[in-house]
Amino acid sequence: MSETNSAATAATPAEAAPHRYTAAMAADIEARWQDFWDAEGTYAAPNTKGDLAGDPELAARPKKFIMDMFPYPSGAGLHVGHPLGYIATDVYARFQRMTGHNVLHTLGFDAFGLPAEQYAVQTGTHPRVSTEANIENMKAQLRRLGLGHDKRRSFATIDPDYYKWTQWIFLQIFESWYDDEARRARPISELIAQFESGERAVPGHTRGWHELNHAERADVLGEFRLAYASDAPVNWCPGLGTVLANEEVTADGRSERGNYPVFKAKLRQWNMRITAYADRLLEDLEELDWPEAIKLQQRNWIGRSEGARVDFPIDGEHITVFTTRPDTLFGATYMVLAPEHPLVEKFTPGAWPEGTHEVWTGGHATPAEAVAAYRAQAASKSDVERQAEAKDKTGVFTGAFATNPVNGEKVPVFIADYVLMGYGTGAIMAVPAHDSRDFAFARAFELPMRCVVEPSDDRGTDPSTWDDAFVSYDARIVNSSGADDLTLDGLGVVEAKARITEWLERKGIGEGTVNFRLRDWLFSRQRYWGEPFPIVYDEEGVAHALPESMLPLELPEVEDYSPRTFDPDDADTQPETPLSRNEEWVDVTLDLGDGPKKYRRETNTMPNWAGSCWYELRYLDPHNSEQLVDPEIERYWMGPRQGMPHGGVDLYVGGAEHAVLHLLYARFWSKVLYDLGHVSSAEPFHKLFNQGMIQAYVYRDSRGIAVPAAEVEERDGAYYYQGEKVSRLLGKMGKSLKNAVTPDEICAEYGADTLRLYEMAMGPLDVSRPWDTRAVVGQFRLLQRLWRNIVDETTGEVTVSDAEPDEETLRALHKAIDGVRGDLEGMRFNTAIAKVTELNNHLTKAGGAVPRPVAESLVLLVAPLAPHIAEELWRKLGRTGSVVHQDFPVADPAYVMDESVTCVVQVKGKVKARLEVPPTISEEELEKVALADEKVVAALDGAGIRKVIVRAPKLVNIVPA
């Protein structure tokens, strides 16, 4: 709902106060100073060398690299919720400049992705055309907010000069492997040298490296490369015509974009071996200044767990399981494989074994039919959905039995969707007495249970009488003795784990190991609008990297931008990419160093995450065509330093929704580049701050359809749209919800400085808060009072005096300086504005002309928050140069401290006196003053004193005898 008569346009007639601060004046001031900043390069941050080198004195200052999360240039433009983080980083960056720092603050655009492609499909407009138009619109909106960005450093991920280096980084990852002993990535050439010399045996082959053919060598290297193509289970979305990463699938098994069903399919796709870095991704979190909630989400996603791998013999081979509880091996009474497990078909017999329980068969005549039907059912669920706690457990017997290695018992092998191929080995030993999911499954399929961990309650040791599994990590092991003098009986869990692991390793049927929930990163998309892979395939299907001289590999023109989509429910389909239709581009003859040969290009594109994995580095050296980034420049801005052992960006601000995807991927790329010597920073972002969300009320009619919020009327506590009563609920702001307010609207009505102040004053930056257009006027009035304290509204002349400020004003000023400085450093912008308001109100109430030193300090206090009006007032005060690079005021401690403070004196816990005492009074002196006070003496009434508790200068608590 909007206010029809804003204070910006009402109040005193213009002819009576022609120099009043109004919306029109704000618009004029803001446009002029924005032009000035652009023309003067006010926000240019100098590098130490190269084309962006500048003032060496400025470059010699302490530096700050302040970043916002990459925005996507939407066709809908910005609403007032979007700039919250951008304004906050701008305020912080301005404050850092004024406190003596060389500040790098800029903004680029993350411009590849699905929205532009979908728009292209719908309209026939090339994605580049619509995306570049959106970028220009967004730039204009952001400029109007007065954001102090170094525009020389801006770029979009769709610029070929940018994605040349995205492709180059991909090739560095492709041409690398992870050395577990050295705990770092190394060039693949070093691994090849080890194979050639015989230093390292060739895995999976009895022949030496020189005896392998071209394709065999490629297959061996593919098992080591950090970027590799493989046939693997993927999330296939027919409705979108593309595969999706696990993180892009919702909990109910549908695509995050479009809400289409997602199925499991086996396709050849590119992957990043992020799992090689799992331990380092966990360890290095400790040194990062990130919110604990984000760290926890990353730890949970990586999911490190210690346990053992155990081999269960079956038909002359074995099924390997990973378990975190090897101490419960004697309690394993059946096994479960993931439906996609490659051994399922191998061990599934032609007929049901004699005596097979009917409930195990799923009503099917043969094991093959049962397995096929269940696999089809499981394929329609996402990994998240499969891991959710379901009331009814489903599964089917494969018809095969394995052998429990510790006691020789035959245990039936099932498949069930609660076991994932992507976790551990895709197989589990089921210990139903001590695992709740296994317990529920065993009950559903009438499977035996054996107690091997002694219950600490009174349930007894017969699991058939239990209501649920008994799970404990601090109990005694029972019923766990077998052959070869192996017994765990009487041991605690920790000791039992150690003994059984040692036994397994001695027997060669298992080993202690660490497992991770983290899976390798699926890096292929069947889309058009993304970075092409710099990969070609020879006639044997072997992948080859393009040389750097052939980069960038630019996106070709295609007539049809859309991948082939299918019936959303048709799981039995295969991707067909837009790039595959451009045969002239796909089939090429190239000389990769061994003569011209025919090749076929990769027709998948990279996911939209690729461009945002390294963009902080491009900001540093954006025009470098010879290197990813100049090493000296990278070390200057991002190198390790005191308190930041891994280096990185000083401050990174963005939404908490990127806790896993973007942040984890970017950390992985940084570590690979660090290992290979291309950067000095092993982490991209040292300090992370998650801003809250600006919310808005959503109004819905009786049909549940959103109605325009601006046209809703409030009457007697109820809400009406066109005479019909509507509901109101606080939620997101957006065009589809018809409650979006654009920054352009607010700037037109009040000015950008008012919008900036309002968004910063709404509450703590990390807390979500509701937008209220009617409340914006409060910050506009603050700026009007500020203006009036310095400028005469009738004549336009400056009204400040050269008189010395009185004691009270000096105290108000220096307290404000001290408080605002601390608040801006701590990103407490709402309380900083409150302190500026308090000082401004003091000056208003004091009356008369404001002393010049006070006026100038007030302008400087306001400058980071409302830069346009600060520039204008600074110039009116006769000062030259931009306020942007002035020194922020420093408080005089003598005026910050109060002359006196109020000390409360309690007797028996009740307040008996209030004393005005110096703030520096000692505890001994304060005790004497309190005990001598006549009201205290009267309250004690001659009683002795058992104890006096003094908390100088504000509290004395007397306990009578």
Coordinates of C-alpha atoms in Angstrom, one line a residue, residues 927 931 945-950 956-959:
E927 CA 32.1 2.0 48.6
L931 CA 28.2 3.9 52.9
I945 CA 27.4 -5.1 57.3
R946 CA 28.2 -8.7 56.3
K947 CA 29.2 -8.0 52.7
V948 CA 29.5 -5.1 50.2
I949 CA 29.5 -5.9 46.4
V950 CA 30.9 -3.1 44.3
V956 CA 26.8 -1.1 45.0
N957 CA 25.0 -3.9 46.8
I958 CA 25.1 -4.0 50.6
V959 CA 24.2 -7.1 52.5

